[in-house]
Amino acid sequence: MTKLNNTYPSIWHLAERARKRIPFFAWEYLDSGTGMERLVERNRAALDAVRMMPRVLSGRFAPNMSVTLLGETYSVPFGIAPIGLSSLMWPEAELILAKAAQKNDIPYCLSMVANQTPERVTEFAPDRTWMQIYPPSKVEILHDLLARSKAAGIKTIVITVDVPASSTRERQLAAGLTVPPKTTAKTLWRMAKRPAWLRQTMAKGKPRFRTMESYFPEDQMNEAAKLIANIVDGRPDWDYLDIVRKAWDGNLIVKGVLSVEDAGKAITHGADAIVVSNHGGRQFDAAPASIKALPAIAEKVAKRVPVIFDSGIRGGLDIARAIALGADFCLLGRAFLYSVAALGDEGGDHAYEILRNDLANNMIQAGAKTLGDLTAL
Ligand code: FNR
């Protein structure tokens, strides 16, 4: 890993490499936000603005970074967020990330609209897979997804509630992204310019929505995106959350909460943990930076349930900042996918290593021996 550490010492280096290694439409899909992308900028600026006071003469120590969350112990306070269509960025990215999660003792949250099934992913991460679900409008599909998850040995379901309807991703549209990718002259040219990606994609096949395809007819596969949008477009409400809670006796995490009131309500409706998230700035460009919403929610929740944070994390220091502001755990979406797009098989492990080392180093700089010692000014 030393060579990789020197060539790609940060998530930013990996993002730059990924941009040059995958087709333009795949890059735009991964990297973009919604609207003017002001929320993407706000997430970054607000994280940068979190200050921490270094404490000196703390002596030699190895920071303790392990955490127990919902009954499982993880090596570090972060995991891999659900990313739909992950195999567009790199074929079988889901399996690469699942292996890295199992090896490094972190959770990998599989998106229901990623390209591998919970059954397959749990072969690689039997103890570390979480399953993310967008609320299907047909409750039978919800029940089936929960039953499949349970049968695959998954103990934690993440229900994402911040997508009441799909948002406009202007950069994706302008880049000509369609799902599945259409072979127009322009996309062919863009793929031809990315030979490593193209070779891998030809070897493994175009990304398919393997988890969802059992819910739509085979001959309509080319309409996959539309069919999935119809399945998911349930405009769920609090009663829907009650249905999920009733149907699932494992851990239930509600992802995509920014308001203190909604956080309190999610707990009343049975959430075992919440994710403070604005979907990485991909849904509603007027929303607050996720890190700005965190402290009030953490205070309100005050140890009733764990608070997980995401949106904008690009290094171990950002994880330290979120923990200092009350998060118990963090998720990272783009950071892990940049790494897999840049490095293929080694991407999951390398992102983990960068983030863990950066968190440890910054804890030493701050004089924080434990995660609880991290405080913000
Ligand atoms: C996402 N996110 C997401 N969330 C979810 O619950 N289900 C999904 O299928 C997806 N798909 C998805 C695709 C892509 C390309 C991105 C970038 C994000 C949101 C994701 O889980 C997470 O909340 C954000 O990625 C966090 O922001 P960062 O870490 O990417 O800045």
Short mmCIF file of C-alpha atoms and ligand atoms in Angstrom, two decimals:
data_model
loop_
_atom_site.label_atom_id
_atom_site.label_comp_id
_atom_site.label_asym_id
_atom_site.label_seq_id
_atom_site.Cartn_x
_atom_site.Cartn_y
_atom_site.Cartn_z
CA MET A 1 0.00 0.00 0.00
CA THR A 2 3.01 2.35 0.37
CA LYS A 3 3.14 3.05 -3.33
CA LEU A 4 -0.58 3.82 -3.38
CA ASN A 5 -0.15 6.03 -0.33
CA ASN A 6 2.41 8.09 -2.17
CA THR A 7 0.53 8.29 -5.46
CA TYR A 8 -2.96 8.75 -4.04
CA PRO A 9 -2.49 10.08 -0.51
CA SER A 10 -5.98 11.61 -0.25
CA ILE A 11 -9.55 11.22 -1.43
CA TRP A 12 -8.98 14.31 -3.61
CA HIS A 13 -6.17 12.55 -5.47
CA LEU A 14 -8.42 9.55 -6.01
CA ALA A 15 -11.25 11.75 -7.31
CA GLU A 16 -8.90 13.33 -9.84
CA ARG A 17 -7.76 9.90 -10.99
CA ALA A 18 -11.36 8.64 -11.17
CA ARG A 19 -12.38 11.60 -13.33
CA LYS A 20 -9.77 10.61 -15.89
CA ARG A 21 -10.46 6.88 -15.73
CA ILE A 22 -14.24 6.59 -16.14
CA PRO A 23 -16.50 7.94 -18.91
CA PHE A 24 -17.73 11.49 -18.59
CA PHE A 25 -21.38 10.47 -18.01
CA ALA A 26 -20.37 8.13 -15.16
CA TRP A 27 -18.24 10.84 -13.57
CA GLU A 28 -21.02 13.39 -13.84
CA TYR A 29 -23.47 10.94 -12.28
CA LEU A 30 -21.18 10.30 -9.31
CA ASP A 31 -19.84 13.76 -8.69
CA SER A 32 -22.85 15.99 -9.32
CA GLY A 33 -25.44 17.53 -7.03
CA THR A 34 -28.78 19.12 -7.84
CA GLY A 35 -29.56 22.61 -9.14
CA MET A 36 -26.74 25.11 -8.90
CA GLU A 37 -24.90 22.70 -6.57
CA ARG A 38 -24.86 25.33 -3.85
CA LEU A 39 -25.60 22.67 -1.26
CA VAL A 40 -22.60 20.63 -2.35
CA GLU A 41 -20.54 23.78 -1.83
CA ARG A 42 -22.24 24.54 1.50
CA ASN A 43 -21.57 21.03 2.80
CA ARG A 44 -17.87 21.54 2.06
CA ALA A 45 -17.65 25.10 3.37
CA ALA A 46 -19.50 24.28 6.59
CA LEU A 47 -17.25 21.29 7.30
CA ASP A 48 -14.18 23.45 6.65
CA ALA A 49 -15.50 26.02 9.11
CA VAL A 50 -15.55 23.56 12.04
CA ARG A 51 -12.58 24.42 14.25
CA MET A 52 -11.00 22.27 16.92
CA MET A 53 -8.42 23.32 19.50
CA PRO A 54 -5.23 21.24 19.48
CA ARG A 55 -4.21 20.14 22.99
CA VAL A 56 -0.47 19.68 23.52
CA LEU A 57 1.83 17.42 25.56
CA SER A 58 -0.58 14.51 25.53
CA GLY A 59 2.28 11.98 25.33
CA ARG A 60 2.47 8.91 23.14
CA PHE A 61 -0.82 7.17 22.48
CA ALA A 62 -2.67 5.26 19.80
CA PRO A 63 -6.13 6.78 19.48
CA ASN A 64 -8.98 4.41 20.18
CA MET A 65 -11.29 4.65 17.17
CA SER A 66 -13.45 1.57 17.50
CA VAL A 67 -17.17 1.97 18.16
CA THR A 68 -20.15 -0.18 18.94
CA LEU A 69 -23.23 0.71 16.95
CA LEU A 70 -26.54 -1.15 17.15
CA GLY A 71 -24.87 -4.14 18.76
CA GLU A 72 -21.94 -4.45 16.32
CA THR A 73 -18.38 -3.34 16.95
CA TYR A 74 -16.61 -1.57 14.09
CA SER A 75 -12.89 -0.75 13.80
CA VAL A 76 -13.57 2.93 13.06
CA PRO A 77 -16.57 5.27 13.32
CA PHE A 78 -17.38 5.25 9.60
CA GLY A 79 -18.86 3.07 6.91
CA ILE A 80 -19.85 3.01 3.23
CA ALA A 81 -23.05 4.85 2.26
CA PRO A 82 -25.54 3.36 -0.23
CA ILE A 83 -24.86 4.36 -3.84
CA GLY A 84 -27.28 3.48 -6.60
CA LEU A 85 -25.87 2.25 -9.91
CA SER A 86 -22.42 1.75 -8.34
CA SER A 87 -21.31 -0.60 -11.10
CA LEU A 88 -21.57 2.23 -13.61
CA MET A 89 -18.53 3.79 -11.96
CA TRP A 90 -16.68 0.49 -11.83
CA PRO A 91 -18.04 -2.97 -12.66
CA GLU A 92 -18.83 -4.96 -9.52
CA ALA A 93 -17.97 -2.00 -7.29
CA GLU A 94 -20.49 -3.46 -4.83
CA LEU A 95 -18.45 -6.65 -4.40
CA ILE A 96 -15.18 -4.73 -4.07
CA LEU A 97 -16.71 -2.58 -1.34
CA ALA A 98 -18.34 -5.54 0.40
CA LYS A 99 -14.98 -7.32 0.59
CA ALA A 100 -13.28 -4.21 1.94
CA ALA A 101 -16.02 -3.80 4.55
CA GLN A 102 -15.70 -7.37 5.77
CA LYS A 103 -11.90 -7.22 5.87
CA ASN A 104 -11.69 -3.88 7.65
CA ASP A 105 -14.66 -4.27 10.00
CA ILE A 106 -16.85 -1.48 8.71
CA PRO A 107 -20.44 -1.58 7.42
CA TYR A 108 -21.22 -1.59 3.71
CA CYS A 109 -24.72 -0.35 2.97
CA LEU A 110 -25.97 -1.83 -0.29
CA SER A 111 -28.46 0.36 -2.18
CA MET A 112 -31.53 -1.40 -3.48
CA VAL A 113 -30.87 0.37 -6.79
CA ALA A 114 -27.23 -0.69 -6.95
CA ASN A 115 -26.33 -3.50 -9.32
CA GLN A 116 -25.80 -6.50 -7.08
CA THR A 117 -28.30 -8.30 -4.87
CA PRO A 118 -28.26 -8.59 -1.09
CA GLU A 119 -27.96 -12.35 -1.58
CA ARG A 120 -24.70 -11.93 -3.52
CA VAL A 121 -23.21 -9.12 -1.45
CA THR A 122 -23.66 -11.02 1.80
CA GLU A 123 -21.50 -13.80 0.36
CA PHE A 124 -18.64 -11.29 0.57
CA ALA A 125 -19.67 -9.37 3.68
CA PRO A 126 -21.75 -11.80 5.73
CA ASP A 127 -21.39 -9.76 8.93
CA ARG A 128 -21.10 -6.26 7.57
CA THR A 129 -23.89 -5.71 5.04
CA TRP A 130 -26.67 -3.22 5.67
CA MET A 131 -29.52 -2.98 3.15
CA GLN A 132 -30.89 0.38 1.98
CA ILE A 133 -34.43 0.63 0.72
CA TYR A 134 -36.33 3.46 -0.96
CA PRO A 135 -39.95 3.02 0.11
CA PRO A 136 -41.60 1.04 -2.71
CA SER A 137 -45.14 2.21 -3.45
CA LYS A 138 -46.28 -1.42 -3.52
CA VAL A 139 -46.06 -2.69 0.02
CA GLU A 140 -45.70 -6.28 -1.26
CA ILE A 141 -42.33 -5.28 -2.73
CA LEU A 142 -41.27 -3.79 0.59
CA HIS A 143 -42.19 -7.01 2.36
CA ASP A 144 -40.33 -9.07 -0.20
CA LEU A 145 -37.18 -6.93 0.08
CA LEU A 146 -37.27 -7.24 3.86
CA ALA A 147 -37.77 -11.00 3.67
CA ARG A 148 -34.88 -11.35 1.22
CA SER A 149 -32.64 -9.22 3.42
CA LYS A 150 -33.46 -11.31 6.46
CA ALA A 151 -32.90 -14.57 4.61
CA ALA A 152 -29.49 -13.22 3.49
CA GLY A 153 -28.56 -12.66 7.15
CA ILE A 154 -28.81 -8.85 7.11
CA LYS A 155 -29.60 -7.33 10.49
CA THR A 156 -29.80 -3.64 9.59
CA ILE A 157 -32.18 -1.91 7.18
CA VAL A 158 -31.69 1.71 6.15
CA ILE A 159 -34.85 3.40 4.89
CA THR A 160 -34.12 6.53 2.91
CA VAL A 161 -36.74 9.23 3.36
CA ASP A 162 -35.24 12.28 1.67
CA VAL A 163 -36.30 11.38 -1.87
CA PRO A 164 -40.03 12.20 -2.04
CA ALA A 165 -39.53 12.42 -5.81
CA SER A 166 -36.43 12.16 -7.96
CA SER A 167 -34.55 15.45 -8.22
CA THR A 168 -33.13 17.06 -11.34
CA ARG A 169 -29.43 16.46 -11.77
CA GLU A 170 -28.60 18.93 -14.44
CA ARG A 171 -25.03 17.77 -15.02
CA GLN A 172 -26.21 14.19 -15.52
CA LEU A 173 -28.78 15.28 -18.08
CA ALA A 174 -26.30 17.42 -19.96
CA ALA A 175 -23.82 14.52 -20.02
CA GLY A 176 -26.44 12.33 -21.70
CA LEU A 177 -26.66 9.78 -18.91
CA THR A 178 -29.43 7.28 -19.44
CA VAL A 179 -30.18 4.17 -17.45
CA PRO A 180 -29.12 1.73 -18.71
CA PRO A 181 -26.53 3.65 -20.77
CA LYS A 182 -27.60 3.96 -24.42
CA THR A 183 -25.00 3.30 -27.05
CA THR A 184 -25.15 6.53 -29.01
CA ALA A 185 -22.16 7.74 -31.01
CA LYS A 186 -21.35 10.19 -28.24
CA THR A 187 -21.46 7.67 -25.38
CA LEU A 188 -19.50 5.16 -27.46
CA TRP A 189 -16.82 7.77 -28.03
CA ARG A 190 -16.76 8.61 -24.34
CA MET A 191 -16.44 4.94 -23.43
CA ALA A 192 -13.72 4.36 -26.04
CA LYS A 193 -11.63 7.07 -24.38
CA ARG A 194 -11.67 5.08 -21.12
CA PRO A 195 -10.15 1.72 -22.14
CA ALA A 196 -9.61 0.25 -18.66
CA TRP A 197 -13.24 0.93 -17.72
CA LEU A 198 -14.47 -0.32 -21.09
CA ARG A 199 -12.49 -3.57 -20.89
CA GLN A 200 -13.81 -4.23 -17.41
CA THR A 201 -17.38 -3.38 -18.41
CA MET A 202 -17.21 -5.65 -21.43
CA ALA A 203 -15.87 -8.46 -19.26
CA LYS A 204 -18.50 -8.09 -16.54
CA GLY A 205 -21.45 -6.83 -18.60
CA LYS A 206 -23.52 -3.64 -18.46
CA PRO A 207 -24.82 -2.76 -15.01
CA ARG A 208 -28.18 -4.37 -14.29
CA PHE A 209 -30.55 -3.58 -11.44
CA ARG A 210 -30.28 -7.10 -10.11
CA THR A 211 -32.15 -6.54 -6.84
CA MET A 212 -35.08 -4.84 -8.53
CA GLU A 213 -35.35 -6.76 -11.77
CA SER A 214 -37.38 -9.51 -10.18
CA TYR A 215 -40.12 -6.89 -9.78
CA PHE A 216 -40.43 -5.92 -13.45
CA PRO A 217 -40.89 -7.87 -16.66
CA GLU A 218 -37.76 -9.05 -18.43
CA ASP A 219 -38.79 -7.63 -21.82
CA GLN A 220 -38.98 -4.13 -20.35
CA MET A 221 -35.41 -4.10 -19.06
CA ASN A 222 -34.54 -1.18 -21.32
CA GLU A 223 -37.05 0.89 -19.42
CA ALA A 224 -35.37 -0.05 -16.12
CA ALA A 225 -34.95 3.48 -14.82
CA LYS A 226 -38.57 4.40 -15.46
CA LEU A 227 -39.84 1.17 -13.95
CA ILE A 228 -37.76 1.64 -10.84
CA ALA A 229 -38.87 5.25 -10.52
CA ASN A 230 -42.47 4.00 -10.61
CA ILE A 231 -41.80 1.35 -8.01
CA VAL A 232 -40.09 3.80 -5.70
CA ASP A 233 -42.34 6.80 -6.22
CA GLY A 234 -44.42 6.08 -3.17
CA ARG A 235 -44.36 9.56 -1.57
CA PRO A 236 -44.12 7.79 1.78
CA ASP A 237 -45.48 9.31 4.98
CA TRP A 238 -45.16 8.57 8.70
CA ASP A 239 -47.73 5.78 8.40
CA TYR A 240 -45.44 4.13 5.85
CA LEU A 241 -42.59 4.24 8.38
CA ASP A 242 -44.91 2.47 10.83
CA ILE A 243 -45.49 -0.24 8.22
CA VAL A 244 -41.73 -0.73 7.81
CA ARG A 245 -41.23 -0.79 11.57
CA LYS A 246 -43.94 -3.37 12.00
CA ALA A 247 -42.55 -5.55 9.23
CA TRP A 248 -38.90 -5.47 10.32
CA ASP A 249 -37.73 -6.75 13.67
CA GLY A 250 -34.03 -5.97 13.11
CA ASN A 251 -32.27 -2.61 13.31
CA LEU A 252 -34.06 0.17 11.46
CA ILE A 253 -32.11 3.27 10.45
CA VAL A 254 -33.96 6.29 9.01
CA LYS A 255 -31.71 8.13 6.55
CA GLY A 256 -32.08 11.68 5.30
CA VAL A 257 -33.26 13.73 8.28
CA LEU A 258 -32.28 17.39 8.76
CA SER A 259 -34.94 18.86 11.03
CA VAL A 260 -34.95 18.40 14.79
CA GLU A 261 -38.71 17.76 14.73
CA ASP A 262 -38.37 15.02 12.12
CA ALA A 263 -35.55 13.40 14.09
CA GLY A 264 -37.72 13.28 17.21
CA LYS A 265 -40.66 11.95 15.22
CA ALA A 266 -38.56 9.26 13.54
CA ILE A 267 -37.56 7.98 16.96
CA THR A 268 -41.16 8.03 18.18
CA HIS A 269 -42.05 5.98 15.11
CA GLY A 270 -39.47 3.38 16.01
CA ALA A 271 -36.16 4.35 14.36
CA ASP A 272 -33.20 2.66 16.06
CA ALA A 273 -30.82 5.27 14.59
CA ILE A 274 -31.06 8.24 12.26
CA VAL A 275 -28.81 9.52 9.52
CA VAL A 276 -28.47 13.29 9.39
CA SER A 277 -27.97 13.72 5.66
CA ASN A 278 -28.90 15.90 2.70
CA HIS A 279 -28.08 13.08 0.27
CA GLY A 280 -24.73 14.64 -0.52
CA GLY A 281 -26.45 17.74 -1.93
CA ARG A 282 -28.31 15.77 -4.58
CA GLN A 283 -31.94 16.44 -3.68
CA PHE A 284 -32.87 19.96 -2.53
CA ASP A 285 -30.45 22.79 -3.18
CA ALA A 286 -31.99 25.06 -0.53
CA ALA A 287 -31.44 22.61 2.33
CA PRO A 288 -28.95 23.41 5.10
CA ALA A 289 -25.47 21.92 5.15
CA SER A 290 -25.77 18.57 6.87
CA ILE A 291 -23.06 19.43 9.44
CA LYS A 292 -25.04 22.56 10.39
CA ALA A 293 -28.11 20.44 11.13
CA LEU A 294 -26.14 17.91 13.19
CA PRO A 295 -25.56 19.61 16.57
CA ALA A 296 -29.21 20.45 17.28
CA ILE A 297 -30.32 16.95 16.33
CA ALA A 298 -27.57 15.31 18.37
CA GLU A 299 -28.59 17.43 21.36
CA LYS A 300 -32.28 16.67 20.95
CA VAL A 301 -31.66 12.97 20.50
CA ALA A 302 -29.17 13.01 23.40
CA LYS A 303 -28.28 9.34 23.43
CA ARG A 304 -31.83 8.07 22.87
CA VAL A 305 -30.61 6.55 19.61
CA PRO A 306 -27.30 6.80 17.73
CA VAL A 307 -26.89 9.70 15.32
CA ILE A 308 -25.12 8.93 12.05
CA PHE A 309 -23.83 11.75 9.86
CA ASP A 310 -23.14 12.04 6.13
CA SER A 311 -22.82 14.51 3.23
CA GLY A 312 -19.54 16.03 2.22
CA ILE A 313 -16.98 13.93 4.12
CA ARG A 314 -13.73 13.75 2.18
CA GLY A 315 -11.21 12.85 4.87
CA GLY A 316 -10.58 11.66 8.41
CA LEU A 317 -10.60 15.22 9.65
CA ASP A 318 -14.19 15.65 8.47
CA ILE A 319 -15.11 12.50 10.41
CA ALA A 320 -13.44 13.98 13.52
CA ARG A 321 -15.40 17.20 13.00
CA ALA A 322 -18.72 15.36 12.79
CA ILE A 323 -17.94 13.34 15.90
CA ALA A 324 -16.94 16.51 17.74
CA LEU A 325 -20.36 17.92 16.87
CA GLY A 326 -22.26 14.94 18.24
CA ALA A 327 -22.26 12.21 15.58
CA ASP A 328 -21.80 8.63 16.78
CA PHE A 329 -20.92 7.34 13.33
CA CYS A 330 -20.41 8.61 9.76
CA LEU A 331 -21.09 7.38 6.24
CA LEU A 332 -19.23 8.28 3.07
CA GLY A 333 -20.66 7.92 -0.41
CA ARG A 334 -18.58 9.53 -3.12
CA ALA A 335 -15.25 9.09 -1.30
CA PHE A 336 -15.40 5.28 -1.56
CA LEU A 337 -16.66 5.33 -5.15
CA TYR A 338 -13.95 7.75 -6.29
CA SER A 339 -11.46 5.26 -4.89
CA VAL A 340 -12.98 2.21 -6.57
CA ALA A 341 -13.30 4.10 -9.89
CA ALA A 342 -9.65 5.11 -9.57
CA LEU A 343 -8.16 1.82 -8.41
CA GLY A 344 -10.62 -1.00 -9.09
CA ASP A 345 -10.09 -3.97 -6.76
CA GLU A 346 -7.83 -2.07 -4.36
CA GLY A 347 -10.16 0.92 -4.11
CA GLY A 348 -12.19 -0.10 -1.06
CA ASP A 349 -9.19 -0.97 1.08
CA HIS A 350 -7.23 2.09 0.04
CA ALA A 351 -10.04 4.53 0.85
CA TYR A 352 -10.43 2.83 4.23
CA GLU A 353 -6.72 3.15 4.91
CA ILE A 354 -6.56 6.83 3.94
CA LEU A 355 -9.56 7.70 6.09
CA ARG A 356 -8.49 5.66 9.10
CA ASN A 357 -4.94 7.03 9.08
CA ASP A 358 -6.17 10.59 8.60
CA LEU A 359 -8.63 10.24 11.48
CA ALA A 360 -5.93 8.74 13.74
CA ASN A 361 -3.43 11.42 12.83
CA ASN A 362 -5.88 14.25 13.41
CA MET A 363 -6.89 12.77 16.77
CA ILE A 364 -3.22 12.83 17.75
CA GLN A 365 -2.91 16.45 16.55
CA ALA A 366 -5.95 17.33 18.66
CA GLY A 367 -4.66 15.37 21.68
CA ALA A 368 -7.81 13.21 21.61
CA LYS A 369 -7.20 9.69 22.93
CA THR A 370 -10.78 8.60 22.38
CA LEU A 371 -13.56 9.70 20.06
CA GLY A 372 -15.29 11.19 23.09
CA ASP A 373 -12.33 13.54 23.60
CA LEU A 374 -13.02 15.26 20.26
CA THR A 375 -14.62 18.65 20.75
CA ALA A 376 -15.30 21.57 18.44
CA LEU A 377 -14.80 25.25 19.27
C1 FNR B 1 -26.22 8.52 -3.48
N1 FNR B 1 -26.97 8.42 -2.30
C2 FNR B 1 -27.89 7.42 -2.16
N2 FNR B 1 -28.58 7.28 -0.99
C3 FNR B 1 -29.44 6.27 -0.80
O1 FNR B 1 -30.02 6.15 0.27
N3 FNR B 1 -29.66 5.38 -1.83
C4 FNR B 1 -29.05 5.47 -3.03
O2 FNR B 1 -29.27 4.64 -3.91
C5 FNR B 1 -28.15 6.54 -3.23
N4 FNR B 1 -27.51 6.70 -4.43
C6 FNR B 1 -26.50 7.65 -4.55
C7 FNR B 1 -25.77 7.72 -5.73
C8 FNR B 1 -24.70 8.62 -5.84
C9 FNR B 1 -23.89 8.65 -7.08
C10 FNR B 1 -24.40 9.46 -4.75
C11 FNR B 1 -23.23 10.41 -4.81
C12 FNR B 1 -25.16 9.42 -3.59
C13 FNR B 1 -26.63 9.28 -1.15
C14 FNR B 1 -25.53 8.62 -0.31
O3 FNR B 1 -25.99 7.48 0.34
C15 FNR B 1 -24.99 9.59 0.75
O4 FNR B 1 -26.05 10.13 1.51
C16 FNR B 1 -24.18 10.71 0.13
O5 FNR B 1 -23.36 10.21 -0.90
C17 FNR B 1 -23.32 11.40 1.18
O6 FNR B 1 -22.56 12.42 0.63
P1 FNR B 1 -21.04 12.23 0.12
O7 FNR B 1 -20.34 11.35 1.14
O8 FNR B 1 -21.13 11.59 -1.21
O9 FNR B 1 -20.56 13.62 0.05
#
